[in-house]
Coordinates of C-alpha atoms and ligand atoms in Angstrom, one line a residue:
X50 CA -40.2 -35.4 -4.8
X51 CA -36.6 -34.9 -6.2
X52 CA -33.4 -32.8 -5.5
X53 CA -34.6 -29.7 -7.1
X54 CA -37.7 -29.9 -5.0
X55 CA -35.5 -29.7 -1.9
X56 CA -33.4 -27.1 -3.3
X57 CA -36.4 -25.0 -3.6
X58 CA -38.1 -25.6 -0.1
X59 CA -34.6 -24.6 1.2
X60 CA -34.0 -21.8 -0.9
X61 CA -37.3 -20.3 -1.8
X62 CA -36.0 -16.9 -2.1
X63 CA -33.0 -17.8 -4.9
X64 CA -33.7 -17.3 -8.5
X65 CA -29.9 -16.7 -9.9
X66 CA -27.7 -19.0 -11.0
X67 CA -24.2 -19.9 -10.9
X68 CA -24.3 -18.7 -14.5
X69 CA -25.5 -15.7 -13.5
X70 CA -22.8 -15.0 -11.0
X71 CA -20.0 -15.9 -13.6
X72 CA -21.4 -13.4 -15.6
X73 CA -21.8 -10.8 -12.9
X74 CA -18.1 -11.5 -12.2
X75 CA -16.0 -11.6 -15.0
X76 CA -12.5 -12.6 -15.1
X77 CA -10.4 -9.8 -14.5
X78 CA -8.3 -8.4 -17.1
X79 CA -5.1 -8.4 -16.3
X80 CA -1.8 -9.3 -17.7
X81 CA -1.1 -13.0 -17.3
X82 CA 1.5 -13.0 -14.5
X83 CA -0.1 -10.7 -12.7
X84 CA -1.3 -11.9 -9.3
X85 CA -4.7 -11.2 -7.9
X86 CA -4.2 -11.6 -3.8
X87 CA -6.2 -10.9 -1.1
X88 CA -6.3 -10.4 2.8
X89 CA -9.2 -11.7 4.4
X90 CA -9.2 -10.8 8.0
X91 CA -12.1 -11.5 10.4
X92 CA -13.2 -8.9 12.8
X93 CA -12.1 -10.5 15.7
X94 CA -10.0 -8.0 17.3
X95 CA -6.6 -6.5 17.0
X96 CA -4.1 -6.7 14.6
X97 CA -1.9 -9.6 14.7
X98 CA 1.7 -9.4 13.5
X99 CA 1.3 -12.6 11.9
X100 CA -1.7 -11.1 9.8
X101 CA 0.3 -7.9 9.5
X102 CA 3.1 -10.6 7.9
X103 CA 0.3 -12.2 5.7
X104 CA -0.9 -9.1 4.2
X105 CA 2.4 -7.7 3.5
X106 CA 3.1 -10.9 1.3
X107 CA -0.4 -10.3 -0.2
X108 CA 0.1 -6.9 -1.1
X109 CA 3.7 -6.6 -2.3
X110 CA 3.1 -9.9 -4.5
X111 CA 0.3 -7.9 -6.1
X112 CA 2.3 -4.9 -6.5
X113 CA 5.4 -6.8 -7.8
X114 CA 3.5 -8.2 -10.3
X115 CA 1.4 -5.5 -11.4
X116 CA -1.6 -7.4 -10.1
X117 CA -4.5 -6.3 -7.9
X118 CA -4.7 -6.6 -4.2
X119 CA -8.1 -6.8 -2.0
X120 CA -9.5 -6.8 1.3
X121 CA -12.6 -9.4 2.0
X122 CA -13.9 -8.8 5.5
X123 CA -14.4 -12.7 6.6
X124 CA -17.5 -11.7 9.2
X125 CA -19.1 -14.8 9.6
X126 CA -18.1 -16.0 12.8
X127 CA -20.7 -13.5 14.6
X128 CA -19.8 -15.0 18.1
X129 CA -16.7 -13.9 17.8
X130 CA -16.8 -10.5 15.9
X131 CA -15.8 -7.5 18.4
X132 CA -17.7 -4.3 17.0
X133 CA -15.7 -2.2 15.3
X134 CA -12.4 -4.1 14.6
X135 CA -13.0 -4.2 10.9
X136 CA -12.4 -0.7 10.3
X137 CA -9.8 -0.4 13.0
X138 CA -7.6 -3.3 11.2
X139 CA -7.9 -1.1 7.8
X140 CA -6.7 1.7 9.8
X141 CA -3.7 0.0 11.4
X142 CA -2.9 -1.4 7.7
X143 CA -3.3 2.4 6.7
X144 CA -0.4 3.2 9.0
X145 CA 1.7 0.5 7.3
X146 CA 0.9 1.4 3.8
X147 CA -0.8 -1.7 3.1
X148 CA -3.4 0.0 1.2
X149 CA -6.2 -2.2 -0.8
X150 CA -7.0 -1.1 -4.3
X151 CA -10.5 -2.7 -3.9
X152 CA -12.6 -4.3 -0.9
X153 CA -13.6 -3.6 2.4
X154 CA -12.2 -0.4 3.3
X155 CA -13.2 0.1 6.7
X156 CA -16.6 1.9 6.4
X157 CA -16.8 2.3 2.5
X158 CA -16.3 -0.8 0.2
X159 CA -14.6 -0.2 -3.8
X160 CA -14.7 -2.5 -6.5
X161 CA -16.9 -4.4 -8.9
X162 CA -16.9 -8.1 -7.3
X163 CA -18.4 -7.3 -3.9
X164 CA -19.8 -7.3 -1.3
X165 CA -16.8 -7.6 0.4
X166 CA -18.1 -8.4 3.9
X167 CA -19.2 -12.1 4.0
X168 CA -22.5 -11.1 6.0
X169 CA -23.6 -9.4 3.0
X170 CA -22.8 -12.0 0.5
X171 CA -25.7 -14.8 1.8
X172 CA -27.4 -14.9 -1.4
X173 CA -24.4 -15.4 -3.5
X174 CA -23.5 -18.6 -1.3
X175 CA -27.4 -19.7 -1.2
X176 CA -27.2 -19.3 -5.2
X177 CA -24.3 -21.8 -5.4
X178 CA -25.6 -24.4 -2.4
X179 CA -29.1 -24.3 -4.4
X180 CA -27.3 -25.8 -7.3
X181 CA -25.5 -28.2 -5.3
X182 CA -28.4 -29.2 -3.7
X183 CA -30.0 -29.8 -7.1
X184 CA -26.8 -31.7 -8.2
X185 CA -27.1 -34.2 -4.8
X186 CA -23.5 -32.8 -3.8
X187 CA -25.1 -31.0 -0.7
X188 CA -27.4 -32.4 1.5
X189 CA -29.5 -30.8 4.7
X190 CA -28.3 -32.1 7.9
X191 CA -30.4 -32.6 10.7
X192 CA -28.2 -33.9 13.5
X193 CA -28.2 -32.0 17.0
X194 CA -24.7 -31.1 18.5
X195 CA -26.1 -34.1 20.7
X196 CA -26.1 -36.5 18.3
X197 CA -22.4 -35.3 16.7
X198 CA -21.3 -35.7 20.4
X199 CA -22.2 -38.8 20.8
X200 CA -20.8 -40.2 17.3
X201 CA -17.8 -38.4 18.2
X202 CA -17.8 -40.9 21.6
X203 CA -18.5 -43.7 19.9
X204 CA -16.0 -43.2 17.2
X205 CA -13.2 -42.5 19.6
X206 CA -14.2 -45.6 21.6
X207 CA -13.7 -48.1 18.6
X208 CA -11.1 -45.7 17.3
X209 CA -12.3 -44.9 14.2
X210 CA -11.2 -41.6 12.6
X211 CA -13.8 -38.9 13.8
X212 CA -15.6 -37.2 11.8
X213 CA -19.2 -36.7 9.5
X214 CA -18.3 -39.1 6.5
X215 CA -19.3 -42.2 5.0
X216 CA -21.1 -44.5 6.8
X217 CA -21.3 -42.2 9.8
X218 CA -22.7 -39.4 8.2
X219 CA -26.2 -40.3 9.1
X220 CA -28.1 -37.9 7.1
X221 CA -26.6 -38.4 4.0
X222 CA -28.7 -40.9 3.3
X223 CA -32.3 -39.5 4.1
X224 CA -34.5 -39.6 0.9
X225 CA -35.5 -36.4 -0.3
X226 CA -38.6 -37.2 0.8
X227 CA -37.8 -37.7 4.7
X228 CA -35.7 -34.4 4.5
X229 CA -38.4 -32.2 3.0
X230 CA -40.6 -33.8 6.1
X231 CA -38.0 -32.7 8.7
X232 CA -37.7 -29.1 7.4
X233 CA -41.7 -28.8 6.8
X234 CA -41.8 -30.0 10.6
X235 CA -39.1 -27.1 11.3
X236 CA -36.2 -29.1 12.5
X237 CA -33.2 -27.0 12.6
X238 CA -30.5 -28.0 9.8
X239 CA -27.2 -27.3 8.5
X240 CA -25.9 -27.9 4.8
X241 CA -23.5 -30.4 4.1
X242 CA -21.4 -31.2 1.5
X243 CA -21.3 -34.5 0.0
X244 CA -18.0 -35.5 -0.2
X245 CA -17.0 -38.2 -2.9
X246 CA -13.4 -38.6 -1.6
X247 CA -11.8 -41.6 -0.3
X248 CA -9.1 -40.6 2.9
X249 CA -6.7 -43.5 1.3
X250 CA -6.0 -42.0 -2.0
X251 CA -3.6 -39.2 -2.4
X252 CA -4.2 -36.2 -4.3
X253 CA -1.3 -34.0 -5.9
X254 CA -1.0 -30.4 -4.8
X255 CA 1.5 -27.5 -5.5
X256 CA 2.0 -25.3 -3.2
X257 CA 4.0 -22.2 -4.4
X258 CA 6.4 -22.3 -1.3
X259 CA 6.4 -26.1 -0.4
X260 CA 6.7 -27.5 -3.9
X261 CA 4.5 -30.7 -5.1
X262 CA 2.7 -32.2 -2.3
X263 CA 0.8 -35.3 -1.7
X264 CA -2.0 -35.0 0.9
X265 CA -4.9 -37.5 1.7
X266 CA -7.9 -36.9 -0.2
X267 CA -11.2 -35.2 1.7
X268 CA -13.9 -37.7 2.8
X269 CA -15.7 -35.5 5.5
X270 CA -19.1 -34.4 4.6
X271 CA -18.3 -30.9 6.0
X272 CA -21.0 -28.5 6.8
X273 CA -21.0 -25.3 4.2
X274 CA -24.1 -23.5 5.3
X275 CA -24.5 -23.2 9.1
X276 CA -27.8 -23.3 11.0
X277 CA -27.8 -19.3 11.6
X278 CA -27.6 -18.9 7.5
X279 CA -23.7 -18.6 6.8
X280 CA -21.6 -20.2 5.2
X281 CA -18.6 -21.9 6.6
X282 CA -14.8 -20.7 6.0
X283 CA -13.9 -23.7 3.8
X284 CA -17.2 -22.9 1.3
X285 CA -16.8 -19.0 1.7
X286 CA -13.3 -19.6 0.6
X287 CA -14.1 -21.3 -2.4
X288 CA -17.1 -19.5 -3.7
X289 CA -15.5 -15.8 -2.8
X290 CA -12.1 -16.8 -4.0
X291 CA -13.4 -17.9 -7.2
X292 CA -16.1 -14.9 -7.8
X293 CA -13.6 -12.1 -6.6
X294 CA -11.1 -13.9 -9.2
X295 CA -8.4 -14.5 -6.7
X296 CA -5.7 -16.3 -8.6
X297 CA -3.3 -16.8 -6.1
X298 CA -4.4 -17.4 -2.2
X299 CA -1.4 -16.4 0.7
X300 CA -2.7 -17.1 3.9
X301 CA -1.2 -19.0 7.2
X302 CA 0.0 -22.5 7.1
X303 CA -2.6 -23.4 9.2
X304 CA -5.0 -23.9 6.4
X305 CA -2.5 -26.3 4.5
X306 CA -4.4 -29.4 6.1
X307 CA -8.1 -28.5 5.0
X308 CA -6.5 -28.1 1.7
X309 CA -8.0 -31.1 0.2
X310 CA -11.1 -30.1 1.3
X311 CA -10.9 -26.8 -0.9
X312 CA -10.0 -29.0 -3.9
X313 CA -13.0 -31.2 -3.8
X314 CA -15.2 -28.2 -3.3
X315 CA -13.1 -26.6 -6.5
X316 CA -13.4 -29.5 -8.3
X317 CA -17.3 -30.3 -7.7
X318 CA -18.2 -26.6 -8.3
X319 CA -16.3 -26.9 -11.4
X320 CA -14.2 -23.9 -10.5
X321 CA -10.3 -23.3 -11.6
X322 CA -8.3 -23.9 -8.5
X323 CA -6.2 -20.9 -7.7
X324 CA -2.5 -21.0 -7.0
X325 CA -1.8 -21.5 -3.4
X326 CA 0.8 -20.3 -0.9
X327 CA 0.9 -21.4 2.8
X328 CA 3.1 -18.8 4.9
X329 CA 5.3 -19.4 7.8
X330 CA 3.7 -18.8 11.2
X331 CA 5.4 -16.2 13.3
X332 CA 6.9 -18.1 16.2
X333 CA 8.3 -17.3 19.4
X334 CA 10.7 -19.0 22.1
X335 CA 9.6 -19.9 25.1
X336 CA 11.6 -21.9 27.4
X337 CA 13.3 -23.4 24.9
X338 CA 10.3 -24.5 22.7
X339 CA 9.0 -22.7 19.6
X340 CA 5.3 -21.8 19.6
X341 CA 3.0 -19.4 17.7
X342 CA 2.9 -15.8 19.1
X343 CA -0.1 -16.2 21.1
X344 CA -2.5 -13.2 21.5
X345 CA -3.2 -13.9 25.1
X346 CA 0.5 -14.2 26.2
X347 CA 2.4 -12.1 23.9
X348 CA 2.6 -8.2 23.8
X349 CA 4.4 -8.5 20.5
X350 CA 1.6 -10.4 18.9
X351 CA -0.3 -6.9 18.3
X352 CA 1.5 -4.7 16.0
X353 CA -0.3 -1.8 18.2
X354 CA 2.3 -2.7 20.7
X355 CA 5.1 -1.6 18.3
X356 CA 3.4 1.5 17.5
X357 CA 2.6 2.6 20.6
X358 CA 6.1 1.7 21.8
X359 CA 7.3 3.9 18.9
X360 CA 9.0 1.9 16.2
X361 CA 8.4 3.3 12.7
X362 CA 6.3 1.6 10.9
X363 CA 8.8 1.2 8.1
X364 CA 10.9 -1.0 10.8
X365 CA 8.2 -3.4 11.0
X366 CA 8.0 -3.9 7.7
X367 CA 11.5 -4.3 6.9
X368 CA 11.9 -6.7 10.0
X369 CA 9.0 -8.8 8.2
X370 CA 10.5 -8.6 5.1
X371 CA 13.7 -10.4 6.3
X372 CA 11.5 -13.1 8.0
X373 CA 10.0 -13.4 4.5
X374 CA 12.8 -13.5 2.3
X375 CA 16.4 -14.5 3.8
X376 CA 18.0 -12.2 0.7
X377 CA 16.0 -9.1 1.9
X378 CA 18.6 -8.2 4.3
X379 CA 21.7 -8.6 1.9
X380 CA 19.7 -6.6 -0.6
X381 CA 19.1 -3.8 1.8
X382 CA 22.6 -3.7 3.0
X383 CA 23.6 -3.0 -0.6
X384 CA 20.6 -0.5 -1.4
X385 CA 20.0 1.2 1.7
X386 CA 18.4 4.3 -0.1
X387 CA 16.3 2.3 -2.3
X388 CA 12.6 2.0 -1.3
X389 CA 11.7 -1.9 -0.4
X390 CA 9.4 -1.6 -3.6
X391 CA 12.1 -2.4 -5.5
X392 CA 13.1 -5.5 -4.0
X393 CA 11.0 -8.2 -5.7
X394 CA 9.8 -10.9 -3.5
X395 CA 9.9 -14.7 -4.3
X396 CA 8.1 -17.6 -3.1
X397 CA 10.9 -19.8 -3.6
X398 CA 12.8 -17.8 -0.9
X399 CA 10.3 -18.2 1.8
X400 CA 10.9 -20.5 4.5
X401 CA 9.2 -23.3 5.4
X402 CA 9.2 -23.4 8.7
X403 CA 7.3 -20.9 11.2
X404 CA 9.7 -17.9 11.9
X405 CA 10.9 -17.1 15.0
X406 CA 10.2 -13.5 15.8
X407 CA 13.3 -11.5 16.8
X408 CA 13.2 -8.5 18.4
X409 CA 16.7 -7.6 18.9
X410 CA 16.7 -7.7 14.8
X411 CA 13.4 -5.2 14.9
X412 CA 15.8 -3.0 17.4
X413 CA 18.9 -3.3 15.2
X414 CA 16.6 -2.5 11.6
X415 CA 14.5 0.4 13.5
X416 CA 18.0 2.0 15.0
X417 CA 19.3 2.0 11.1
X418 CA 16.0 3.4 10.1
X419 CA 15.6 5.8 12.5
X420 CA 19.5 7.0 12.0
X421 CA 19.2 7.4 8.3
X422 CA 15.5 10.1 8.6
X423 CA 16.5 13.7 7.8
X424 CA 16.6 16.1 10.7
X425 CA 12.9 17.5 9.1
X426 CA 11.6 13.9 8.9
X427 CA 12.6 12.5 12.5
X428 CA 11.3 15.7 13.9
X429 CA 8.0 15.4 12.1
X430 CA 7.8 11.7 12.8
X431 CA 8.6 12.1 16.6
X432 CA 6.3 14.6 16.6
X433 CA 3.1 12.8 15.2
X434 CA 4.1 9.8 17.3
X435 CA 4.4 12.1 20.3
X436 CA 1.1 13.4 19.4
X437 CA -0.6 10.3 20.2
X438 CA 1.6 8.4 23.0
X439 CA 4.1 10.7 24.6
X440 CA 2.6 14.1 26.5
X441 CA 5.7 15.1 27.7
X442 CA 7.9 14.6 24.6
X443 CA 5.3 16.6 22.7
X444 CA 5.5 19.1 25.3
X445 CA 9.0 19.3 24.3
X446 CA 8.6 19.8 20.7
X447 CA 6.3 22.1 21.0
X448 CA 8.2 24.5 23.0
X449 CA 10.6 25.0 20.0
X450 CA 10.2 22.9 17.0
X451 CA 13.5 24.3 15.7
X452 CA 15.3 23.4 18.9
X453 CA 14.4 20.2 18.7
X454 CA 15.3 19.7 15.1
X455 CA 18.7 20.8 16.1
X456 CA 19.1 18.5 18.6
X457 CA 17.7 15.7 16.1
X458 CA 20.4 16.8 13.9
X459 CA 23.4 16.0 16.0
X460 CA 25.4 13.8 13.7
X461 CA 22.8 13.3 11.3
X462 CA 22.8 13.6 7.7
X463 CA 26.1 12.2 7.3
X464 CA 27.8 8.8 6.1
X465 CA 27.5 7.2 9.7
X466 CA 25.1 8.8 11.1
X467 CA 24.6 8.5 14.9
X468 CA 22.4 5.7 16.1
X469 CA 20.9 6.8 19.5
X470 CA 17.3 6.0 19.0
X471 CA 15.8 2.4 18.7
X472 CA 12.0 4.1 18.5
X473 CA 10.4 7.4 19.2
X474 CA 10.0 6.7 22.8
X475 CA 14.0 6.8 23.7
X476 CA 13.9 10.2 22.4
X477 CA 12.8 12.1 25.7
X478 CA 15.0 10.7 28.1
X479 CA 18.2 11.1 25.9
X480 CA 17.9 14.8 25.1
X481 CA 15.3 16.0 28.2
X482 CA 19.0 17.6 29.2
X483 CA 18.8 20.0 26.7
X484 CA 15.8 21.9 28.6
X485 CA 16.2 23.8 31.7
X486 CA 13.9 22.6 33.9
X487 CA 14.9 19.0 33.0
X488 CA 18.2 19.5 33.3
X489 CA 18.0 21.2 36.8
X490 CA 16.2 17.8 38.0
X491 CA 19.0 15.9 36.9
X492 CA 21.7 17.8 37.9
X493 CA 20.3 17.9 41.3
X494 CA 21.1 14.2 41.6
X495 CA 24.4 12.8 42.3
X496 CA 27.0 13.7 39.8
X497 CA 29.0 10.8 38.2
X498 CA 32.4 12.9 38.5
X499 CA 35.7 10.7 38.6
X500 CA 36.8 10.5 42.7
X501 CA 40.2 10.5 41.3
X502 CA 40.2 14.0 40.2
X503 CA 40.0 16.5 43.1
X504 CA 37.0 19.5 42.9
X505 CA 39.3 21.6 42.7
X506 CA 40.6 21.0 39.7
X507 CA 37.7 19.9 38.1
X508 CA 36.3 23.6 39.7
X509 CA 39.3 25.1 37.5
X510 CA 38.8 23.8 34.6
X511 CA 35.1 24.4 34.5
X512 CA 35.9 28.3 35.5
X513 CA 38.7 28.4 32.6
X514 CA 36.3 26.7 30.2
X515 CA 34.0 29.4 30.6
X516 CA 35.9 32.1 30.4
X517 CA 37.6 31.1 27.1
X518 CA 34.4 29.4 25.3
X519 CA 34.6 30.7 21.8
X520 CA 31.9 29.1 20.1
X521 CA 32.5 30.4 16.7
X522 CA 35.8 27.8 16.3
X523 CA 35.5 25.1 14.1
X524 CA 35.2 21.5 16.2
X525 CA 38.7 20.9 15.7
X526 CA 40.0 23.9 16.9
X527 CA 37.7 24.1 19.8
X528 CA 39.0 20.4 20.5
X529 CA 42.4 21.7 20.5
X530 CA 42.2 24.4 22.9
X531 CA 40.6 22.2 25.2
X532 CA 43.5 20.1 24.8
X533 CA 45.5 23.1 25.9
X534 CA 43.2 23.7 29.0
X535 CA 43.4 20.1 30.0
X536 CA 47.2 20.0 29.5
X537 CA 47.6 23.1 31.4
X538 CA 46.0 21.3 34.9
X539 CA 47.6 18.0 34.5
X540 CA 45.9 16.0 31.7
X541 CA 47.6 14.4 28.8
X542 CA 46.1 15.3 25.2
X543 CA 45.6 11.7 24.3
X544 CA 45.0 8.5 26.1
X545 CA 47.7 7.3 24.3
X546 CA 50.3 10.0 25.7
X547 CA 48.6 9.2 28.9
X548 CA 49.3 5.6 28.7
X549 CA 53.0 6.4 27.8
X550 CA 53.6 8.1 31.1
X551 CA 50.9 7.5 33.5
X552 CA 52.6 9.4 36.4
X553 CA 53.3 12.4 34.7
X554 CA 49.3 13.1 34.5
X555 CA 46.4 12.9 36.1
X556 CA 44.6 11.9 33.2
X557 CA 43.8 12.4 29.7
X558 CA 41.7 14.9 27.6
X559 CA 38.9 11.8 27.9
X560 CA 38.5 12.8 31.7
X561 CA 38.5 16.6 30.7
X562 CA 35.5 15.6 28.0
X563 CA 33.7 13.9 30.8
X564 CA 33.9 16.3 33.2
X565 CA 32.4 18.8 30.7
X566 CA 29.8 16.4 29.8
X567 CA 28.9 15.8 33.2
X568 CA 28.3 19.6 34.2
X569 CA 26.4 19.9 30.8
X570 CA 23.9 17.0 31.0
X571 CA 24.5 15.2 34.3
X572 CA 25.7 11.7 32.4
X573 CA 28.8 10.7 31.4
X574 CA 27.0 9.4 28.4
X575 CA 25.8 12.1 25.7
X576 CA 26.1 12.8 22.1
X577 CA 29.0 14.7 20.4
X578 CA 30.1 17.4 23.4
X579 CA 30.8 20.3 20.6
X580 CA 27.2 19.7 19.3
X581 CA 25.6 20.2 22.5
X582 CA 27.6 23.4 23.6
X583 CA 26.6 25.0 19.6
X584 CA 23.2 23.7 20.4
X585 CA 22.9 25.1 24.1
X586 CA 24.6 28.1 23.3
X587 CA 27.0 30.4 25.4
X588 CA 24.8 31.9 28.1
X589 CA 23.5 28.6 28.9
X590 CA 26.9 26.5 28.6
X591 CA 27.7 29.6 31.2
X592 CA 24.7 29.2 33.3
X593 CA 24.9 25.7 33.6
X594 CA 28.7 25.4 34.4
X595 CA 28.5 28.3 37.3
X596 CA 25.5 26.3 38.6
X597 CA 27.7 23.3 39.1
X598 CA 30.6 25.2 40.3
X599 CA 28.4 26.9 42.9
X600 CA 26.1 24.1 44.1
X601 CA 28.0 20.8 43.2
X602 CA 31.7 20.8 43.9
Ligands
LIG769 N1 -10.1 -15.1 7.7 C1 -9.6 -16.2 7.6 C2 -8.2 -16.0 8.7 O1 -8.3 -15.2 9.6 C3 -8.5 -16.1 5.8 C4 -7.7 -16.9 5.7 C5 -7.4 -16.8 4.0 O2 -7.0 -15.7 3.8 O3 -8.1 -17.6 3.5 O4 -7.4 -17.2 9.1

């Protein structure tokens, strides 16, 4: 009996060869510098912020180079799989406009290089492994979990590098006859790769981000096919990225340490090595220590957290681009109105260390972004968001969309727009005073009028303000008339004048405006008063002020 017999016994169903696969999945016909990248999530839960980062980088490099970006679902870990999470991932990527041109699409597949779900690629993996067994580069291993545990304990005791390699790889030395005998007897087995590496040898590798590296050769006889018939990550990565013709593997830096395994597998199979870029991992400061964003501990580890909280998706993308390339921020500041597509990512400018997640920066970016939306856009986006996450805001918008839009338009669409909102979830609280029912709730709280100004004066100012209000005046003329009104009751027309002669005045124009602000909104802080008056209209202004005079002073 020889290795061919062993291979036929292990894979009786396989009549294809590696050559067949090479023909079935030909090299892609793309320009030389075009990058073929992929995102390869496992369906084990929600879209992690780190995964959004990795997918964004892969997507953008493909786009920047007129290449191709596809998605492969790595669903070989059946124990950790969460039903439906694969298609949820795709839906979320779509929200961020990271749309693959090929691959697993959630409920369907597009492309000639599939199947794109690893669980459906068994025959491809088996074809490749059959060849490896024939070439004596892979072998069945019958060691039980107990055997392996025992081996590890022994190695630990004797202070030897743990693992299944060299003399410790018991099954690598079984004869073909012995192996065949065990298979026929029904022993359970995995298939291992027969490594010819030596841990003391160094190999040179190039990482697009990290440059030239020297790593120790792999010497472990790693499992390539598990007892459930599914491949391990290492093997699937090599086979899939070869036959899907990925030429640039972008993945988290946690994979860097297993790169020697992958290199040995590529070489053993005679496949060309793709380029590699091991991306920084997103970290968090926790009591002064840096650690990875954790699914369990950190809300911000789930992309859904940001969507629910009402950050526009572009804010997160822009934020992640600032993490990716330090020069993005500068570019953005100079090119506020250009789409991010025009910024070209570069591997050299990518940071090596895990990037710290900085929510303040995200907020800053988001605020800027929301302030630059047109009134229609912010209205429609807030509406979309509210439909999913905020009933109360939805109700306000639905009462009168134009009214809502006029509120959104306050100091918008100008060179330095107001930056009122960090996220859509800030809108409701900030604008509810525009709506009568909420106004009445607010105004019945204690009002923060300046205690140094008498109720008498406040009342008089409010009364005269309503009597003389003319909303047809332009802002400057209106404001001058307000100054005159204040003056009449002892308020200086500016802070400066007031400061020069404090004894002569009760206060200044700012105090007068504050009285109105409080009467109309219940708060000392509000957007531009003139805009509020215009939006509320004469009747509502009069109604509100009369209410305050009668009930609150
Ligand atoms: N399924 C792997 C992961 O989630 C993919 C790594 C890769 O991109 O190769 O980490």
